PDB file of C-alpha atoms in Angstrom:
ATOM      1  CA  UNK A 110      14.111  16.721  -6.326  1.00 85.00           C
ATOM      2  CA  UNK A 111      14.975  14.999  -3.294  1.00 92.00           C
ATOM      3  CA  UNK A 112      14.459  11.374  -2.905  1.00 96.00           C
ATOM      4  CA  UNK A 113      14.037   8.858   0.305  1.00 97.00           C
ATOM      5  CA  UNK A 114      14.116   5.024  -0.804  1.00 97.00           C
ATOM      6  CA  UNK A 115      13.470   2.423   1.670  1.00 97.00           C
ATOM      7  CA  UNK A 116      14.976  -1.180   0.665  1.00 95.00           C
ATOM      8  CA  UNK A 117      12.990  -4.523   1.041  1.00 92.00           C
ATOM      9  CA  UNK A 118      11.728  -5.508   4.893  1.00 92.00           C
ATOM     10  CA  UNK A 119      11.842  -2.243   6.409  1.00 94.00           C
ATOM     11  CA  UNK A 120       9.492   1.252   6.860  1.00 95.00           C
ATOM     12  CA  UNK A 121      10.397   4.629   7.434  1.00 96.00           C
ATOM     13  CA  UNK A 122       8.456   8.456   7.744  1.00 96.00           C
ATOM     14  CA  UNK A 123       9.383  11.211   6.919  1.00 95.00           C
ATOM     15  CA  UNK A 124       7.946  14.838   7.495  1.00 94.00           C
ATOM     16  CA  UNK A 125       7.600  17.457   4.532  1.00 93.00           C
ATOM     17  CA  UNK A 126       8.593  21.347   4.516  1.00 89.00           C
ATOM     18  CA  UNK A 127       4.610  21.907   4.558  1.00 89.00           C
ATOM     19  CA  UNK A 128       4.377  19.632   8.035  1.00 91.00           C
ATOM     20  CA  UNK A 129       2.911  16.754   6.022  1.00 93.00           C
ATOM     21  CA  UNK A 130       3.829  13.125   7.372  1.00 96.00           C
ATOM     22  CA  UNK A 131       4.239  10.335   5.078  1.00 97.00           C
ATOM     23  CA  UNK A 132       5.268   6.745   5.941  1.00 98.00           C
ATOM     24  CA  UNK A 133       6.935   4.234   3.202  1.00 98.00           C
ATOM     25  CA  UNK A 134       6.542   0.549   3.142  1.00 97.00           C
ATOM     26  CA  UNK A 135       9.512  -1.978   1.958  1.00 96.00           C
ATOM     27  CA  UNK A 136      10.410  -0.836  -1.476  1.00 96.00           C
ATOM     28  CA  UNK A 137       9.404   2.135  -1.241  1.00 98.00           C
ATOM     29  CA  UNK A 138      10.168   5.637  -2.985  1.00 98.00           C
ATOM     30  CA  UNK A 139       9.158   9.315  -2.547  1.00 98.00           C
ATOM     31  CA  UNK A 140      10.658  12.474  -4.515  1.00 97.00           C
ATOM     32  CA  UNK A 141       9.877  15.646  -3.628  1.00 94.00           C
ATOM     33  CA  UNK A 142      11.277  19.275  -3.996  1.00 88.00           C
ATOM     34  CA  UNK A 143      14.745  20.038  -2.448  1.00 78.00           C
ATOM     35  CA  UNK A 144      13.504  23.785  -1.742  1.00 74.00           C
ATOM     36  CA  UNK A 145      10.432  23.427  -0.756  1.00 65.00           C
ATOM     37  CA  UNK A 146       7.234  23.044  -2.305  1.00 70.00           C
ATOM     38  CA  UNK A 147       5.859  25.658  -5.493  1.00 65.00           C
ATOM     39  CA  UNK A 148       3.975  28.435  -4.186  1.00 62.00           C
ATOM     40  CA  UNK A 149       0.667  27.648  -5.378  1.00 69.00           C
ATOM     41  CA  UNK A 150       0.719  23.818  -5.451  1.00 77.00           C
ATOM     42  CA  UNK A 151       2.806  20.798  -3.811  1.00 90.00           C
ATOM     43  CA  UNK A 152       3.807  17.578  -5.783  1.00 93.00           C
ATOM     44  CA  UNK A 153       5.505  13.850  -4.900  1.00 96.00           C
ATOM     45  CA  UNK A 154       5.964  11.033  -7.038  1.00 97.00           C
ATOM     46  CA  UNK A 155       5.808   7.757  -5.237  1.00 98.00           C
ATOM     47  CA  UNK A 156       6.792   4.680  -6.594  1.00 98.00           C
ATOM     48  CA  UNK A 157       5.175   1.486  -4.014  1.00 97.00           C
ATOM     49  CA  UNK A 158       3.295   2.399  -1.068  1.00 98.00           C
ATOM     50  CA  UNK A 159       2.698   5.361   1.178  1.00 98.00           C
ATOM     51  CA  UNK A 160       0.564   6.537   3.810  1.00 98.00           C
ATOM     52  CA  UNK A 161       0.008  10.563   3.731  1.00 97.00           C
ATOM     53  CA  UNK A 162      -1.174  12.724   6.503  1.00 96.00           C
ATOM     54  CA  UNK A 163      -1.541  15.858   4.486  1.00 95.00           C
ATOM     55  CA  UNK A 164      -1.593  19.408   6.446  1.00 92.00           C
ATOM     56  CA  UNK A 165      -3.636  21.786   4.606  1.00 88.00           C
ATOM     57  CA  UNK A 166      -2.516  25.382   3.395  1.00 84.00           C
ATOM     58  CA  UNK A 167      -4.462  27.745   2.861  1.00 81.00           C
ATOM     59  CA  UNK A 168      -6.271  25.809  -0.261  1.00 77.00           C
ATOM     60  CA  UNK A 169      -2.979  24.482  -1.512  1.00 85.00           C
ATOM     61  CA  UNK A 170      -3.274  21.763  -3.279  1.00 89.00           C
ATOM     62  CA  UNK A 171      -1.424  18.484  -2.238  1.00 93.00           C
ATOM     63  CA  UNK A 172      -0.771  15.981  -5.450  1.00 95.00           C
ATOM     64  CA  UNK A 173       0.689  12.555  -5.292  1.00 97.00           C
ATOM     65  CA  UNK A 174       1.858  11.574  -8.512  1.00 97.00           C
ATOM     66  CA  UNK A 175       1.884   8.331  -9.304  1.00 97.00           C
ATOM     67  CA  UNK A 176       2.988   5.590 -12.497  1.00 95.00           C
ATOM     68  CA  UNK A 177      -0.799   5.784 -13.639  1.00 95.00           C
ATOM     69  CA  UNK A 178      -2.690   8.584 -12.457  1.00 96.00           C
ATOM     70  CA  UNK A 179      -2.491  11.434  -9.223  1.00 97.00           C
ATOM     71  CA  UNK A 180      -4.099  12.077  -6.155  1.00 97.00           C
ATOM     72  CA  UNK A 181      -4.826  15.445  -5.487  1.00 95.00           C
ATOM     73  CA  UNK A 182      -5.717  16.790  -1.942  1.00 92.00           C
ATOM     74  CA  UNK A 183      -5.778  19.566   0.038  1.00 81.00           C
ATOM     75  CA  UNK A 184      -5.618  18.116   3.728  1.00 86.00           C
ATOM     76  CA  UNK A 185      -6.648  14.959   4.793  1.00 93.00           C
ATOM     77  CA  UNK A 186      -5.383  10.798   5.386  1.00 96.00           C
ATOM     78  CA  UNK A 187      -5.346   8.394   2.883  1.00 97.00           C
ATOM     79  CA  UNK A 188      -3.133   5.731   1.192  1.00 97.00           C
ATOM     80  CA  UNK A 189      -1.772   4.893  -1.752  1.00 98.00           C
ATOM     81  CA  UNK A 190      -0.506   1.151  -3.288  1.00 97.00           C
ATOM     82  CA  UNK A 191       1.128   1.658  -6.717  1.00 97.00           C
ATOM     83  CA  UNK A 192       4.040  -0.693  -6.837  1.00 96.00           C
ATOM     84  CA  UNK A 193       5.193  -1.521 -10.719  1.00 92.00           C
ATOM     85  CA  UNK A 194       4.892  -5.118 -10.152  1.00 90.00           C
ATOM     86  CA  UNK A 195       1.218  -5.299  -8.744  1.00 93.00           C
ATOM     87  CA  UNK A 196      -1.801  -6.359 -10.870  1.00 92.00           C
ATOM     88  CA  UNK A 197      -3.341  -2.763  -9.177  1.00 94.00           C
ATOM     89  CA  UNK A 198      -2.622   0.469  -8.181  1.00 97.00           C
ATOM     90  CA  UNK A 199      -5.027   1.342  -4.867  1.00 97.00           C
ATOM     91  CA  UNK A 200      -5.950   4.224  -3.030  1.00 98.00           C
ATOM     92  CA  UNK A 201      -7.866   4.310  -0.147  1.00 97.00           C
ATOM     93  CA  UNK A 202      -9.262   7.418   2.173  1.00 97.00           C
ATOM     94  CA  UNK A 203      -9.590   7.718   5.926  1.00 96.00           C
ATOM     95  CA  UNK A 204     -10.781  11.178   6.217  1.00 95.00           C
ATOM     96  CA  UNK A 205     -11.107  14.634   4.162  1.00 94.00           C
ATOM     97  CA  UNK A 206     -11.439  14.273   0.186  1.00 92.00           C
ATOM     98  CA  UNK A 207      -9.315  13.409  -2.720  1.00 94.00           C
ATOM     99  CA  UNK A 208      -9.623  13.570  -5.947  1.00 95.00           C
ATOM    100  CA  UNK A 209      -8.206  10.805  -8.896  1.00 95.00           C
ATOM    101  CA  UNK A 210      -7.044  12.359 -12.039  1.00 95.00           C
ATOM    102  CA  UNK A 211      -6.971   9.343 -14.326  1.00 95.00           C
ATOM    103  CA  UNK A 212      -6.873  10.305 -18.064  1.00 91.00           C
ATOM    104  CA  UNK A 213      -9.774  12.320 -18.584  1.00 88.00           C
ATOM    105  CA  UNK A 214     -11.577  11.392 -15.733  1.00 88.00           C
ATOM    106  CA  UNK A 215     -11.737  13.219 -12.212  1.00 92.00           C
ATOM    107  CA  UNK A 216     -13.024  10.756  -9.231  1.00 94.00           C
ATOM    108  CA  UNK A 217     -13.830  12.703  -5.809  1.00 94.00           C
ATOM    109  CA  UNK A 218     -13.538   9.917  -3.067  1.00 95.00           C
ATOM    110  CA  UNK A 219     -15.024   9.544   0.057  1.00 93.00           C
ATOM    111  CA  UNK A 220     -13.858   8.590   3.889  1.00 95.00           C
ATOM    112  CA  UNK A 221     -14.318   5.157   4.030  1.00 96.00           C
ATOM    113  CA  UNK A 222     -13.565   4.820   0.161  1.00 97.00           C
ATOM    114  CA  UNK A 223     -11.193   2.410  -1.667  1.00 97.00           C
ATOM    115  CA  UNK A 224     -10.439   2.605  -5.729  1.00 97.00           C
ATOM    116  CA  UNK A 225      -8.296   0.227  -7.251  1.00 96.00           C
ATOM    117  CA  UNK A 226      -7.352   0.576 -10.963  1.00 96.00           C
ATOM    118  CA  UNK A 227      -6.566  -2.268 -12.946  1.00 96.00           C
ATOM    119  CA  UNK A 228      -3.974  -2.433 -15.433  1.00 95.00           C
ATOM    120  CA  UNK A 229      -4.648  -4.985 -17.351  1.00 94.00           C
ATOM    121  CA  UNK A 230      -8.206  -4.053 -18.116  1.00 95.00           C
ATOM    122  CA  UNK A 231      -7.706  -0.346 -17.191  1.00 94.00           C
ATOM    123  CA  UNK A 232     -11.000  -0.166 -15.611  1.00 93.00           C
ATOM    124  CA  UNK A 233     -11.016   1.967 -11.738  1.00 94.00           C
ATOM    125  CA  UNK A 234     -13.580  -0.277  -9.453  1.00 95.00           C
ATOM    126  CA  UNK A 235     -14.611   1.284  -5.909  1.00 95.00           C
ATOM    127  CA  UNK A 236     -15.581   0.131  -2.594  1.00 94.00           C
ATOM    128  CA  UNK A 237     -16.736   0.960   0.588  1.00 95.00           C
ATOM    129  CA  UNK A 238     -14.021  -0.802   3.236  1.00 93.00           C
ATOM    130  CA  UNK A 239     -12.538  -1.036   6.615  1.00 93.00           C
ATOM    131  CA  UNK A 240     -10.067   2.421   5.901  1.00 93.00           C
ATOM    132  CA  UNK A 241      -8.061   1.806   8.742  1.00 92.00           C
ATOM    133  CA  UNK A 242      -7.239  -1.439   7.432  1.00 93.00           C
ATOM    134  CA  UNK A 243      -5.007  -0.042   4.736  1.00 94.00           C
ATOM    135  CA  UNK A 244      -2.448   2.195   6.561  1.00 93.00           C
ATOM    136  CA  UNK A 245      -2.288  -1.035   9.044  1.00 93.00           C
ATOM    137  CA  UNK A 246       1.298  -1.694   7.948  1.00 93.00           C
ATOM    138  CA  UNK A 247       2.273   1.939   9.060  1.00 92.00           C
ATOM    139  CA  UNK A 248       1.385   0.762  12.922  1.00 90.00           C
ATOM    140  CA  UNK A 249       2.931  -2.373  12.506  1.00 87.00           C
ATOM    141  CA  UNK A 250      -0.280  -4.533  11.774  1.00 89.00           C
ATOM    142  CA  UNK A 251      -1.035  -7.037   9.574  1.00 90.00           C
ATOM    143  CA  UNK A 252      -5.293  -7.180   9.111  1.00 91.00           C
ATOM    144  CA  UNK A 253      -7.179  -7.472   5.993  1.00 91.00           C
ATOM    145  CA  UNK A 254     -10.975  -8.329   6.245  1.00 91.00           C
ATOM    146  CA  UNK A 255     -10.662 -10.310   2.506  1.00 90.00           C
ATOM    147  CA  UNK A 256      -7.490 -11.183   1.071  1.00 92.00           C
ATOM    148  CA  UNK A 257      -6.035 -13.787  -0.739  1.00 93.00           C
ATOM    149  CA  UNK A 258      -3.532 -16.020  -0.240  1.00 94.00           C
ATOM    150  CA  UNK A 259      -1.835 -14.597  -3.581  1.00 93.00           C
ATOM    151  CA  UNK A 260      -2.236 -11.029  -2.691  1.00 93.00           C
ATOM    152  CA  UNK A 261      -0.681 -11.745   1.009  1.00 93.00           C
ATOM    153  CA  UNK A 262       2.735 -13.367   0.038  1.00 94.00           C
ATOM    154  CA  UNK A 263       3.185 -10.510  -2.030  1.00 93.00           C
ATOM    155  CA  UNK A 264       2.816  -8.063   0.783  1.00 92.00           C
ATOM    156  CA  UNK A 265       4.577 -10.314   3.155  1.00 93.00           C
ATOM    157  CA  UNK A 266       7.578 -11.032   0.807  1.00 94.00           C
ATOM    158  CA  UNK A 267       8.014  -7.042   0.862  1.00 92.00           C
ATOM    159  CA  UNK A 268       7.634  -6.541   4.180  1.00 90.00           C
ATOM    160  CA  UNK A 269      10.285  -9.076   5.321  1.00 93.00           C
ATOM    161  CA  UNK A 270      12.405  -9.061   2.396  1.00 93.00           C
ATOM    162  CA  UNK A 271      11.853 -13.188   1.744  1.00 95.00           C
ATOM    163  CA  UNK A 272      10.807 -14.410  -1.558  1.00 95.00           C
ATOM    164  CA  UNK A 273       7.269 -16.642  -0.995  1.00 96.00           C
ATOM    165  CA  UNK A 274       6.055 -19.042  -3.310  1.00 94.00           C
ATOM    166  CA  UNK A 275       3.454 -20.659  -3.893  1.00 94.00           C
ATOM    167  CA  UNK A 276       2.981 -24.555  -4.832  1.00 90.00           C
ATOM    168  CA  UNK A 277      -0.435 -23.881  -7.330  1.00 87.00           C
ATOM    169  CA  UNK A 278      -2.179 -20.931  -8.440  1.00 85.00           C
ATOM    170  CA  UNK A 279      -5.568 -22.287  -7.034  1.00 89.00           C
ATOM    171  CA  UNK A 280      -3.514 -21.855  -3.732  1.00 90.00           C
ATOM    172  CA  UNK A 281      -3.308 -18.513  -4.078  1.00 92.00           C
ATOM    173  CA  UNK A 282      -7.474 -18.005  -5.068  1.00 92.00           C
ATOM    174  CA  UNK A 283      -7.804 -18.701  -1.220  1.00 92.00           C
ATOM    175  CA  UNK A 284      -9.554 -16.379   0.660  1.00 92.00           C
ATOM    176  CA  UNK A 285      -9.094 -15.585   4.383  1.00 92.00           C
ATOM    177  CA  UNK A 286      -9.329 -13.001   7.301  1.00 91.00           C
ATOM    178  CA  UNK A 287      -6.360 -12.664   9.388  1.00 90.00           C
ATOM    179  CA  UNK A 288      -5.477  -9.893  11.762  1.00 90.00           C
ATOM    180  CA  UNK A 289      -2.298  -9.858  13.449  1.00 86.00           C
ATOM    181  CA  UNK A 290      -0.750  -6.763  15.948  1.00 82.00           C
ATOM    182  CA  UNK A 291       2.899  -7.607  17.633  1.00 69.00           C
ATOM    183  CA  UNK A 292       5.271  -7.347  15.309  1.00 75.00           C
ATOM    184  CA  UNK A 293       5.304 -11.391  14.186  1.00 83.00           C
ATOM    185  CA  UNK A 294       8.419 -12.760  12.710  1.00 91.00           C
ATOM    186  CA  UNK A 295       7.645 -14.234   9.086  1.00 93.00           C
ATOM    187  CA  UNK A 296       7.350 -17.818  11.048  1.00 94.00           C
ATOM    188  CA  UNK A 297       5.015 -16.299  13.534  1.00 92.00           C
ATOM    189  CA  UNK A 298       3.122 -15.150  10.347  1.00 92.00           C
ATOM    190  CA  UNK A 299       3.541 -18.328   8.608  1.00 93.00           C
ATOM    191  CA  UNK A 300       2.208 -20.393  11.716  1.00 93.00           C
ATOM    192  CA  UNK A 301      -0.653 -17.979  11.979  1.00 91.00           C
ATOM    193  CA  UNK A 302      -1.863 -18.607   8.439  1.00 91.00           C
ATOM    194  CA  UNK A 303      -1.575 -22.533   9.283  1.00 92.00           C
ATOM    195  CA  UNK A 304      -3.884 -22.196  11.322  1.00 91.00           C
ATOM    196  CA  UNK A 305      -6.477 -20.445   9.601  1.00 89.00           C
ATOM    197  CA  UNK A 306      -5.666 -22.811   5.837  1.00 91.00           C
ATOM    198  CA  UNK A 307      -4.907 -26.045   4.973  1.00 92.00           C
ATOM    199  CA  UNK A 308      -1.090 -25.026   4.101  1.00 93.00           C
ATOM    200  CA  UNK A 309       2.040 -26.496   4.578  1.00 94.00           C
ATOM    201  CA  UNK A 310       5.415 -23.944   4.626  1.00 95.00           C
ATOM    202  CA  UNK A 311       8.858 -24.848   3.974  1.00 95.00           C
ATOM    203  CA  UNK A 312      11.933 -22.706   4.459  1.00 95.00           C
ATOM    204  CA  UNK A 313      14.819 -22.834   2.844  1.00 93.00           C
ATOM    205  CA  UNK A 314      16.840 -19.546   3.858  1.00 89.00           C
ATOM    206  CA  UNK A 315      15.269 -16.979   2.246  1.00 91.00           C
ATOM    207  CA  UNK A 316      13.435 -18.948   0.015  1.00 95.00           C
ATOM    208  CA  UNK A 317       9.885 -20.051   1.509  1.00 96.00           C
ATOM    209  CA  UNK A 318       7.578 -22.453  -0.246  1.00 96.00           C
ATOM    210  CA  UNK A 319       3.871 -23.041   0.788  1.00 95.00           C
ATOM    211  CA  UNK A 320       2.242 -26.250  -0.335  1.00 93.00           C
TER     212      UNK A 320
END
């Protein structure tokens, strides 16, 4: 196996022997074969986040194997959250179908689709959101339609490598909308959020603290 990493604050693509594209947030990894994929299936194992643009091949299936379950296509765009350190592991679908092989279940998804598994509870949940919303870090976009504040310093301490924390936990319950599209710095981010929540934000190098 073959393997692409991408360290903390950066992206990176990559195109597959079959012609399939995949993009890799900040700490990121994808294996997959050296030679080329097996004749009558093709397999990666990703370990945080990817976006896939899968070609299709003549009914080959495409599987994504990840910590907790796969994702098995056969052409289509979707993406895929399953960092060890998140409370979830998320896949959502822009078009075609997948399927999610999770123990003995089989989930077929639809465009438009997101399922999140939880590990604590190990229950899957789905939803119908904004797809495009979750390959926005691929295009250099930051827009979620209902986040919280907990759930976007982790994303944001990824994608610019800075460690975020937060003053209280009830901080973090906060819920917002934010959509942002040229390439902010983390203070451009950071002044954004200001003005959309009560926060103060403190740097200290690459240590930021919001109060």
């Amino acid at each position: 196996m073959q393997m692409m990493t991408v360290p903390a604050g950066q992206r990176a693509s990559l195109v597959l022997a079959d012609g399939t594209i995949v993009w890799l947030n900040s700490n990121s990894t994808l294996k997959y074969p050296a030679t080329g994929f097996h004749a009558k299936e093709r397999k990666v194992i990703l370990e945080g986040e990817g976006y896939f643009e899968v070609t299709k091949q003549n009914g080959k299936q495409f599987t994504v194997k990840t910590h907790e379950y796969d994702v098995v296509v056969k052409g289509t765009k979707f993406n895929v959250s399953a960092y060890s350190d998140d409370s979830y592991i998320t896949t959502t679908l822009l078009e075609g179908a997948v399927e999610l092989n999770y123990k003995e279940d089989q989930i077929r998804m639809s465009p438009g689709e997101s399922i999140s598994l939880d590990l604590v509870t190990r229950q899957l949940k789905g939803k119908k959101v904004n797809a495009r919303q979750a390959m926005a870090w691929a295009e250099d976009r930051i827009e979620y339609d209902d986040i919280t504040l907990g759930e976007m310093v982790k994303k944001l301490s990824r994608q610019y490598d800075v460690h975020i924390q937060l003053e209280s936990e009830k901080l973090g319950d906060m819920k917002f909308r934010v959509s942002l599209r040229n390439k902010e710095t983390i203070v451009d981010v950071m002044d954004a959020l200001k003005e959309i929540i009560p926060i103060k934000v403190e740097y200290k190098e690459k240590d930021i603290y919001i109060r």
